[in-house]
Tab-separated table of C-alpha atoms in Angstrom:
chain	number	residue	atom	x	y	z
A	519	GLN	CA	58.586	98.382	113.218
A	520	ILE	CA	60.632	95.729	114.987
A	521	THR	CA	59.452	94.636	118.426
A	522	LEU	CA	60.442	91.755	120.693
A	523	LYS	CA	58.981	90.496	123.937
A	524	GLU	CA	60.299	87.938	126.389
A	525	SER	CA	58.045	85.569	128.320
A	526	GLY	CA	58.540	82.782	130.806
A	527	PRO	CA	58.507	81.997	134.523
A	528	THR	CA	59.408	84.714	136.996
A	529	LEU	CA	60.527	82.206	139.619
A	530	VAL	CA	62.404	78.938	139.221
A	531	LYS	CA	63.872	76.610	141.820
A	532	PRO	CA	67.556	75.698	142.014
A	533	THR	CA	68.522	72.806	139.686
A	534	GLN	CA	65.458	73.382	137.500
A	535	THR	CA	65.590	74.180	133.789
A	536	LEU	CA	64.559	77.660	132.667
A	537	THR	CA	62.683	78.041	129.385
A	538	LEU	CA	62.207	81.522	127.953
A	539	THR	CA	60.392	82.512	124.783
A	540	CYS	CA	61.088	85.565	122.648
A	541	THR	CA	58.130	86.527	120.434
A	542	PHE	CA	58.912	89.094	117.794
A	543	SER	CA	57.323	91.064	114.975
A	544	GLY	CA	58.475	93.343	112.199
A	545	PHE	CA	60.990	90.899	110.734
A	546	SER	CA	61.313	87.244	109.778
A	547	LEU	CA	63.945	84.778	110.900
A	548	SER	CA	63.803	83.239	107.439
A	549	THR	CA	65.380	86.387	105.993
A	550	SER	CA	69.111	86.128	105.413
A	551	ALA	CA	71.532	88.065	107.611
A	552	VAL	CA	69.099	88.194	110.524
A	553	GLY	CA	69.459	86.663	113.971
A	554	VAL	CA	68.004	86.747	117.467
A	555	GLY	CA	70.174	86.803	120.552
A	556	TRP	CA	69.755	86.495	124.312
A	557	ILE	CA	71.481	88.643	126.916
A	558	ARG	CA	71.111	88.640	130.706
A	559	GLN	CA	71.747	91.189	133.436
A	560	PRO	CA	71.891	90.292	137.148
A	561	PRO	CA	70.398	92.984	139.396
A	562	GLY	CA	72.785	95.933	139.587
A	563	LYS	CA	75.353	94.237	137.387
A	564	ALA	CA	76.571	94.285	133.802
A	565	LEU	CA	75.115	92.782	130.655
A	566	GLU	CA	76.224	89.304	129.607
A	567	TRP	CA	75.854	87.910	126.065
A	568	LEU	CA	74.397	84.386	126.150
A	569	ALA	CA	73.475	83.004	122.741
A	570	LEU	CA	72.583	83.839	119.163
A	571	ILE	CA	70.702	81.977	116.424
A	572	TYR	CA	70.996	82.866	112.750
A	573	TRP	CA	68.326	82.758	110.044
A	574	ASN	CA	70.019	79.607	108.691
A	575	ASP	CA	69.713	77.879	112.116
A	576	ASP	CA	73.402	78.236	112.948
A	577	LYS	CA	73.821	78.710	116.704
A	578	HIS	CA	76.486	80.258	118.897
A	579	TYR	CA	76.843	80.236	122.674
A	580	SER	CA	78.809	81.970	125.384
A	581	PRO	CA	81.845	79.740	125.964
A	582	SER	CA	81.370	79.884	129.745
A	583	LEU	CA	77.711	78.807	129.602
A	584	LYS	CA	77.674	76.665	126.474
A	585	SER	CA	77.042	73.394	128.330
A	586	ARG	CA	73.861	74.789	129.922
A	587	LEU	CA	72.273	76.675	127.036
A	588	THR	CA	70.149	75.697	124.054
A	589	ILE	CA	68.662	78.154	121.583
A	590	THR	CA	66.051	77.186	118.999
A	591	LYS	CA	63.711	78.979	116.615
A	592	ASP	CA	60.192	78.483	115.283
A	593	THR	CA	60.067	80.618	112.165
A	594	SER	CA	56.365	80.025	111.592
A	595	LYS	CA	55.513	81.384	115.044
A	596	ASN	CA	58.126	84.194	115.001
A	597	GLN	CA	59.592	82.832	118.212
A	598	VAL	CA	63.004	81.980	119.613
A	599	VAL	CA	63.352	79.819	122.722
A	600	LEU	CA	66.260	79.747	125.164
A	601	THR	CA	66.674	76.970	127.708
A	602	MET	CA	69.169	77.111	130.564
A	603	THR	CA	69.671	74.003	132.666
A	604	ASN	CA	70.672	73.556	136.288
A	605	MET	CA	69.612	76.992	137.439
A	606	ASP	CA	71.311	78.480	140.510
A	607	PRO	CA	70.535	81.581	142.598
A	608	VAL	CA	73.486	83.353	140.930
A	609	ASP	CA	71.561	83.040	137.653
A	610	THR	CA	68.925	85.470	138.937
A	611	ALA	CA	68.777	88.145	136.259
A	612	THR	CA	66.731	90.095	133.757
A	613	PHE	CA	66.852	88.236	130.467
A	614	TYR	CA	66.606	90.180	127.217
A	615	CYS	CA	66.184	89.010	123.660
A	616	ALA	CA	67.347	91.186	120.788
A	617	HIS	CA	67.242	91.388	116.993
A	618	ALA	CA	70.665	90.951	115.440
A	619	THR	CA	71.754	92.355	112.119
A	620	LEU	CA	74.480	90.111	110.748
A	621	TYR	CA	77.102	91.157	108.275
A	622	TYR	CA	80.626	89.902	107.791
A	623	TYR	CA	81.391	86.173	108.092
A	624	ASP	CA	84.884	85.718	109.490
A	625	GLY	CA	85.100	81.946	109.362
A	626	SER	CA	83.852	81.361	112.885
A	627	GLY	CA	80.625	83.283	112.684
A	628	TYR	CA	78.917	86.463	111.590
A	629	SER	CA	79.791	89.763	113.154
A	630	HIS	CA	76.556	91.248	114.368
A	631	VAL	CA	74.981	94.180	116.128
A	632	LEU	CA	72.139	93.785	118.617
A	633	ASP	CA	70.024	96.677	117.456
A	634	TYR	CA	66.506	96.145	118.793
A	635	TRP	CA	65.850	94.833	122.300
A	636	GLY	CA	62.861	93.492	124.158
A	637	GLN	CA	61.786	94.968	127.481
A	638	GLY	CA	63.337	92.106	129.439
A	639	THR	CA	61.942	89.643	131.943
A	640	LEU	CA	63.215	89.183	135.492
A	641	VAL	CA	63.844	85.587	136.500
A	642	THR	CA	64.503	84.836	140.165
A	643	VAL	CA	66.097	81.563	141.228
A	644	SER	CA	65.099	80.620	144.747
A	645	SER	CA	63.795	77.660	146.662
B	928	GLN	CA	86.304	85.621	127.387
B	929	SER	CA	86.573	88.390	129.999
B	930	ALA	CA	84.392	91.454	130.234
B	931	LEU	CA	85.742	94.630	128.693
B	932	THR	CA	86.985	97.177	131.232
B	933	GLN	CA	85.144	100.461	131.690
B	934	PRO	CA	85.451	103.098	134.423
B	935	ALA	CA	82.771	102.613	137.057
B	936	SER	CA	81.635	106.205	136.887
B	937	VAL	CA	82.109	109.414	134.929
B	938	SER	CA	80.519	112.755	135.675
B	939	GLY	CA	80.221	116.148	134.077
B	940	SER	CA	78.271	119.369	134.194
B	941	PRO	CA	75.571	120.254	131.673
B	942	GLY	CA	77.119	121.416	128.418
B	943	GLN	CA	80.452	119.739	129.059
B	944	SER	CA	81.920	116.799	127.149
B	945	ILE	CA	82.791	113.486	128.722
B	946	THR	CA	84.551	110.403	127.384
B	947	ILE	CA	84.047	106.799	128.484
B	948	SER	CA	86.800	104.293	127.741
B	949	CYS	CA	86.389	100.595	126.994
B	950	THR	CA	89.518	98.461	127.124
B	951	GLY	CA	89.756	94.961	125.752
B	952	THR	CA	92.330	92.838	123.990
B	953	SER	CA	93.528	92.083	120.490
B	954	SER	CA	90.965	89.251	120.436
B	955	ASP	CA	88.017	91.605	120.746
B	956	VAL	CA	88.218	95.419	120.636
B	957	GLY	CA	91.607	95.486	118.963
B	958	GLY	CA	90.848	92.756	116.483
B	959	TYR	CA	87.603	94.015	114.973
B	960	ASN	CA	85.919	97.291	114.112
B	961	TYR	CA	82.700	96.000	115.625
B	962	VAL	CA	82.366	97.915	118.876
B	963	SER	CA	78.903	99.012	119.966
B	964	TRP	CA	77.753	101.292	122.768
B	965	TYR	CA	74.475	101.063	124.673
B	966	GLN	CA	72.666	103.502	126.939
B	967	GLN	CA	70.515	102.078	129.726
B	968	HIS	CA	68.234	104.093	131.943
B	969	PRO	CA	67.102	102.522	135.247
B	970	GLY	CA	64.558	99.770	134.726
B	971	LYS	CA	64.775	100.055	130.942
B	972	ALA	CA	66.235	97.937	128.170
B	973	PRO	CA	69.569	98.965	126.648
B	974	LYS	CA	69.398	101.284	123.639
B	975	LEU	CA	71.943	101.107	120.821
B	976	MET	CA	73.806	104.418	120.548
B	977	ILE	CA	76.867	103.560	118.431
B	978	TYR	CA	77.749	100.553	116.265
B	979	ASP	CA	80.826	99.579	114.264
B	980	VAL	CA	82.989	101.876	116.422
B	981	SER	CA	81.619	105.191	115.190
B	982	ASN	CA	78.285	104.813	113.408
B	983	ARG	CA	75.100	106.273	114.864
B	984	PRO	CA	71.754	104.552	114.290
B	985	SER	CA	68.991	106.723	112.910
B	986	GLY	CA	67.503	108.914	115.622
B	987	VAL	CA	70.532	108.994	117.912
B	988	SER	CA	71.795	112.475	118.719
B	989	HIS	CA	74.950	113.750	117.003
B	990	ARG	CA	76.215	114.565	120.489
B	991	PHE	CA	77.211	110.909	120.774
B	992	SER	CA	80.356	109.817	118.962
B	993	GLY	CA	82.650	106.795	119.056
B	994	SER	CA	86.254	106.043	118.247
B	995	LYS	CA	88.889	103.348	118.730
B	996	SER	CA	92.637	103.157	119.132
B	997	GLY	CA	94.309	99.802	119.514
B	998	ASN	CA	92.560	97.770	122.196
B	999	THR	CA	90.599	100.725	123.600
B	1000	ALA	CA	87.347	102.145	122.304
B	1001	SER	CA	85.807	105.405	123.493
B	1002	LEU	CA	82.381	107.008	123.627
B	1003	THR	CA	82.225	110.783	123.801
B	1004	ILE	CA	79.105	112.666	124.817
B	1005	SER	CA	79.304	116.339	123.961
B	1006	GLY	CA	76.981	119.057	125.240
B	1007	LEU	CA	76.033	116.874	128.209
B	1008	GLN	CA	72.336	117.009	129.089
B	1009	ALA	CA	70.360	115.822	132.107
B	1010	GLU	CA	68.739	113.093	130.002
B	1011	ASP	CA	72.178	111.587	129.317
B	1012	GLU	CA	72.406	110.412	132.930
B	1013	ALA	CA	72.346	106.630	132.602
B	1014	ASP	CA	74.509	103.531	132.516
B	1015	TYR	CA	76.584	102.958	129.391
B	1016	TYR	CA	77.930	99.640	128.145
B	1017	CYS	CA	80.387	98.905	125.371
B	1018	SER	CA	80.323	95.632	123.488
B	1019	SER	CA	82.717	94.041	121.047
B	1020	TYR	CA	82.393	91.191	118.580
B	1021	THR	CA	84.815	88.347	119.276
B	1022	SER	CA	84.904	85.180	117.223
B	1023	SER	CA	81.182	84.503	116.639
B	1024	THR	CA	80.087	85.898	120.020
B	1025	ARG	CA	80.037	89.277	121.734
B	1026	VAL	CA	81.446	90.485	125.017
B	1027	PHE	CA	80.102	93.413	127.027
B	1028	GLY	CA	81.911	95.938	129.171
B	1029	THR	CA	81.652	96.322	132.924
B	1030	GLY	CA	79.455	99.391	132.552
B	1031	THR	CA	79.860	103.078	133.378
B	1032	LYS	CA	77.438	105.213	135.331
B	1033	VAL	CA	77.272	108.712	133.892
B	1034	THR	CA	76.180	111.419	136.313
B	1035	VAL	CA	75.191	114.905	135.210
B	1036	LEU	CA	76.145	117.254	138.014
């Protein structure tokens, strides 16, 4: 059974760096064709794909947020960490992590489906 | 990388069928057969309902089906039930990343 859970601060101040941890079970990030991604959703708004890390440590980021995001993994702890710098009130959102099943490599990356999601964690940016 | 376009709302009576459209470009929806659909109830995490345009994960009702034509993908819910009332999001693979749709609120009248 695959489960994921996000953890981190519920409140950050503008300009601060947000660090979120995704702790998962039921799979290993050392297994090929597996990844973990991050997605956010501002209150009342749509989902936004942020980043994805593969089992082989390859990383991909949203082009619009690439300069602010870093995704890393700790395979021994079954954790994936997302950092987002220079937080702003417009970054207030629920952040989700999700298991990704990877399949076809098209030269730029693996196509993937986000098939199991964590419950999400709400992060508010306010002074 | 712009969000895929979905109608803001769709409604139907119990037992009816409804279809939600998801329009992108040749760089996302039209370029790959990797469209997914998610159902999200208020305060809950999204749930995968359709992947690779028309495949249902284990446990998802056969009342949910997906298709694609050109740059537009569609999700059809047949035999609409009260429990289907939720927000629905499409998502397409696009060059190592994914893009989500604007979301559609489905109301069961």
